[in-house]
Amino acid sequence: MGKHEKGTPKEIANRSKSKGLQKLKFYCEMCQKQCRDANGFKCHLTSEAHQRQLLLFAENSNQYLKEYSNEFRSTFLKILRTCHGTKRVRANEVYQEYIREKNHVHMNSTVWHTLTGFINWLGKEGICHVDLTEKGWYIAYIDKEAEMRKEDLVKKAKAEKDDEDRMKGLIDAQIARAKEQQGDVEEYQPTDLLRNEDDDKVAFSLGSKKPTAEDLKKPTAALIEASGSVFDRLKKDSKEGIKKEPREDRKRSRSRSRDRHESKRYRDDRDRPSTSSRGRDEGKKKSALDEIKEMEERKREKQNRKDFWMTPGIMVKVTTKKLGADYYKAKGEVRKMVDEYTANVKLDDGTLVKLDQEHVETVIPSIGREMLIVNGAYRGARAILEAIHEKSFEVELSINEGHLKGRKVRVPYEDASKLA
């Protein structure tokens, strides 16, 4: 029977039926095919494609049941967590939201035959709080992420405390070592105040009364004597100080003269450019072209440095043992790039293998052979191998094409490879 014409009532009805859910008993989970009636489902069961799927299921039935069960559980819990959170809700409501999706995994293809069995399993595993009422099963999701966040905060606080204690211990150890290096240092300990006689009186001598204006005008003998004694004391101190001052003055004068000399020399040195700075300035003037070249090379390096380097036409060496001992360290030519990191490599014995760039390395030929720079500033340039620097793991190349022809560069081993 042919299909109905587009736009007819029958065609519109069939299209609307195909969009919505249909009878579950006419759905084949293995083939993911929905039949509309018993006749169509019977024809599908006798088809060759369905029989092949049944053979695959019979070989490893537990694996298929496990996959379908995990997918059903994860999708069901995702709807429960995102739509209802930790609220208490009827399990049947969540299930109705789940089967609203047309391409969902049906429960008859999982290890749980009924919704009740699945809800009881969630309660036993501690994933949800479940309880049975007159209206049916109710579930509430247990948010373990909040508990995990709390545990992480506790662990972080404990780690910070341990770090503080460790630092304190290190500081104490450093203090102890410093004390040992200084030797025996007398430590002063606080002592109690001891009074020998409790009956002793504490006396304060207050100053004499304030002299009046008349007393100040009348010079007394005591004042004259005191004034005279002050001048005599000054003369005496000046005579005694003359003997001590020369040596100290000489020391201070020498130090001041030395300081003046050093400050003058510092000013002269600061004002007069040094020979080393003049040499550097002259060197900079002479190497201006080199600086321009370095700037261009840094710019070119930034533009051409990539995290992938394989390209057709180069030789590579296998560094993985996954292909077998016979192909370990075997060399081959990159024939075709599958993507930026994977290529088809034809080995020396004619075997064509698909390899990732992590499983191969570049090939360094003998001096005088042609190489291709595969990464870095001169990526894509052909060059001749001039020398091999084993200590620095670099090769010296002479570019032999383009506007850079004749330029000699040094690149790491992994940035250049032999051409096929």
CSV table of C-alpha atoms in Angstrom, one decimal, residues 8-150:
chain,number,residue,atom,x,y,z
A,8,THR,CA,-4.6,14.7,3.0
A,9,PRO,CA,-6.4,14.0,6.3
A,10,LYS,CA,-4.8,10.6,6.5
A,11,GLU,CA,-1.3,11.9,6.0
A,12,ILE,CA,-1.8,14.6,8.6
A,13,ALA,CA,-3.2,12.0,11.1
A,14,ASN,CA,-0.2,9.7,10.5
A,15,ARG,CA,2.2,12.6,10.9
A,16,SER,CA,0.6,13.7,14.2
A,17,LYS,CA,0.7,10.1,15.5
A,18,SER,CA,4.4,9.7,14.7
A,19,LYS,CA,5.2,12.8,16.7
A,20,GLY,CA,3.5,11.6,19.9
A,21,LEU,CA,3.9,8.6,22.1
A,22,GLN,CA,2.4,5.3,20.9
A,23,LYS,CA,1.7,1.9,22.4
A,24,LEU,CA,4.6,0.6,24.4
A,25,LYS,CA,3.9,-3.0,23.5
A,26,PHE,CA,4.6,-2.2,19.9
A,27,TYR,CA,8.1,-0.7,20.6
A,28,CYS,CA,11.4,-2.6,20.1
A,29,GLU,CA,14.1,-1.3,22.4
A,30,MET,CA,17.0,-3.1,20.7
A,31,CYS,CA,16.1,-1.7,17.3
A,32,GLN,CA,14.7,1.6,18.7
A,33,LYS,CA,11.7,1.2,16.4
A,34,GLN,CA,8.1,2.1,17.2
A,35,CYS,CA,5.4,0.1,15.4
A,36,ARG,CA,1.8,1.5,15.2
A,37,ASP,CA,-0.1,-1.8,15.3
A,38,ALA,CA,0.2,-5.5,16.0
A,39,ASN,CA,0.7,-6.4,12.3
A,40,GLY,CA,3.6,-4.0,11.9
A,41,PHE,CA,5.2,-5.2,15.1
A,42,LYS,CA,4.9,-8.8,14.0
A,43,CYS,CA,6.5,-8.0,10.7
A,44,HIS,CA,9.3,-6.2,12.5
A,45,LEU,CA,10.0,-9.2,14.7
A,46,THR,CA,10.5,-11.5,11.7
A,47,SER,CA,12.8,-9.0,9.9
A,48,GLU,CA,16.4,-9.8,9.4
A,49,ALA,CA,17.6,-6.6,11.1
A,50,HIS,CA,15.7,-7.5,14.3
A,51,GLN,CA,17.1,-11.0,14.3
A,52,ARG,CA,20.7,-9.7,14.1
A,53,GLN,CA,20.0,-7.4,17.1
A,54,LEU,CA,18.7,-10.4,19.0
A,55,LEU,CA,21.9,-12.3,18.3
A,56,LEU,CA,24.0,-9.4,19.6
A,57,PHE,CA,21.8,-9.2,22.7
A,58,ALA,CA,22.2,-13.0,23.3
A,59,GLU,CA,26.0,-12.7,23.2
A,60,ASN,CA,26.2,-10.3,26.1
A,61,SER,CA,22.7,-9.6,27.6
A,62,ASN,CA,24.0,-8.4,31.0
A,63,GLN,CA,26.0,-5.5,29.3
A,64,TYR,CA,22.9,-4.3,27.4
A,65,LEU,CA,20.7,-4.4,30.5
A,66,LYS,CA,23.4,-2.6,32.5
A,67,GLU,CA,23.7,0.2,29.9
A,68,TYR,CA,19.9,0.7,29.6
A,69,SER,CA,19.5,0.6,33.4
A,70,ASN,CA,22.2,3.3,33.9
A,71,GLU,CA,20.8,5.5,31.2
A,72,PHE,CA,17.3,5.2,32.7
A,73,ARG,CA,18.5,5.9,36.2
A,74,SER,CA,20.7,8.9,35.3
A,75,THR,CA,17.9,10.5,33.2
A,76,PHE,CA,15.2,9.9,35.9
A,77,LEU,CA,17.4,11.4,38.6
A,78,LYS,CA,18.4,14.4,36.4
A,79,ILE,CA,14.7,15.3,36.0
A,80,LEU,CA,14.1,14.8,39.7
A,81,ARG,CA,17.1,16.9,40.7
A,82,THR,CA,16.6,19.8,38.2
A,83,CYS,CA,12.8,20.1,38.3
A,84,HIS,CA,12.0,19.3,41.9
A,85,GLY,CA,15.3,19.6,43.8
A,86,THR,CA,15.0,18.1,47.3
A,87,LYS,CA,11.2,18.6,47.6
A,88,ARG,CA,8.9,15.6,48.4
A,89,VAL,CA,7.1,14.7,45.2
A,90,ARG,CA,5.0,11.8,43.9
A,91,ALA,CA,7.2,9.3,42.0
A,92,ASN,CA,4.5,8.8,39.3
A,93,GLU,CA,4.7,12.5,38.5
A,94,VAL,CA,8.4,12.3,37.9
A,95,TYR,CA,7.9,9.2,35.8
A,96,GLN,CA,5.3,11.0,33.6
A,97,GLU,CA,7.7,13.8,33.0
A,98,TYR,CA,10.4,11.3,32.1
A,99,ILE,CA,8.3,9.4,29.5
A,100,ARG,CA,7.2,12.7,27.9
A,101,GLU,CA,10.4,12.5,25.9
A,102,LYS,CA,9.7,10.4,22.9
A,103,ASN,CA,13.2,8.7,22.7
A,104,HIS,CA,13.4,7.7,26.3
A,105,VAL,CA,14.6,4.3,27.6
A,106,HIS,CA,11.6,2.2,28.5
A,107,MET,CA,11.5,0.5,31.9
A,108,ASN,CA,10.9,-3.0,30.4
A,109,SER,CA,14.4,-2.9,29.0
A,110,THR,CA,16.0,-2.3,32.4
A,111,VAL,CA,16.6,-4.6,35.4
A,112,TRP,CA,13.6,-3.0,37.1
A,113,HIS,CA,10.3,-4.4,35.9
A,114,THR,CA,8.1,-1.9,37.8
A,115,LEU,CA,8.3,1.7,39.0
A,116,THR,CA,7.8,0.4,42.6
A,117,GLY,CA,10.9,-1.8,42.3
A,118,PHE,CA,12.9,1.1,41.0
A,119,ILE,CA,11.7,3.4,43.8
A,120,ASN,CA,12.6,0.8,46.5
A,121,TRP,CA,16.0,0.5,44.9
A,122,LEU,CA,16.6,4.2,45.2
A,123,GLY,CA,15.7,4.1,48.9
A,124,LYS,CA,18.0,1.2,49.6
A,125,GLU,CA,20.9,2.9,47.9
A,126,GLY,CA,20.4,6.1,49.9
A,127,ILE,CA,19.9,8.2,46.8
A,128,CYS,CA,16.3,9.3,47.8
A,129,HIS,CA,14.0,9.4,50.8
A,130,VAL,CA,11.0,7.2,49.9
A,131,ASP,CA,7.7,6.6,51.7
A,132,LEU,CA,4.5,4.9,50.8
A,133,THR,CA,1.1,6.7,51.4
A,134,GLU,CA,-2.5,6.1,50.3
A,135,LYS,CA,-1.8,8.2,47.2
A,136,GLY,CA,1.2,6.2,46.2
A,137,TRP,CA,5.0,6.4,46.5
A,138,TYR,CA,6.6,9.7,47.4
A,139,ILE,CA,10.3,10.4,46.9
A,140,ALA,CA,12.7,13.3,47.9
A,141,TYR,CA,16.2,13.6,46.4
A,142,ILE,CA,19.1,13.6,48.8
A,143,ASP,CA,21.5,16.4,47.8
A,144,LYS,CA,24.9,14.9,48.6
A,145,GLU,CA,26.7,17.8,46.9
A,146,ALA,CA,26.0,20.1,49.9
A,147,GLU,CA,27.5,17.5,52.3
A,148,MET,CA,30.5,17.1,50.0
A,149,ARG,CA,31.0,20.9,50.0
A,150,LYS,CA,30.9,20.9,53.8
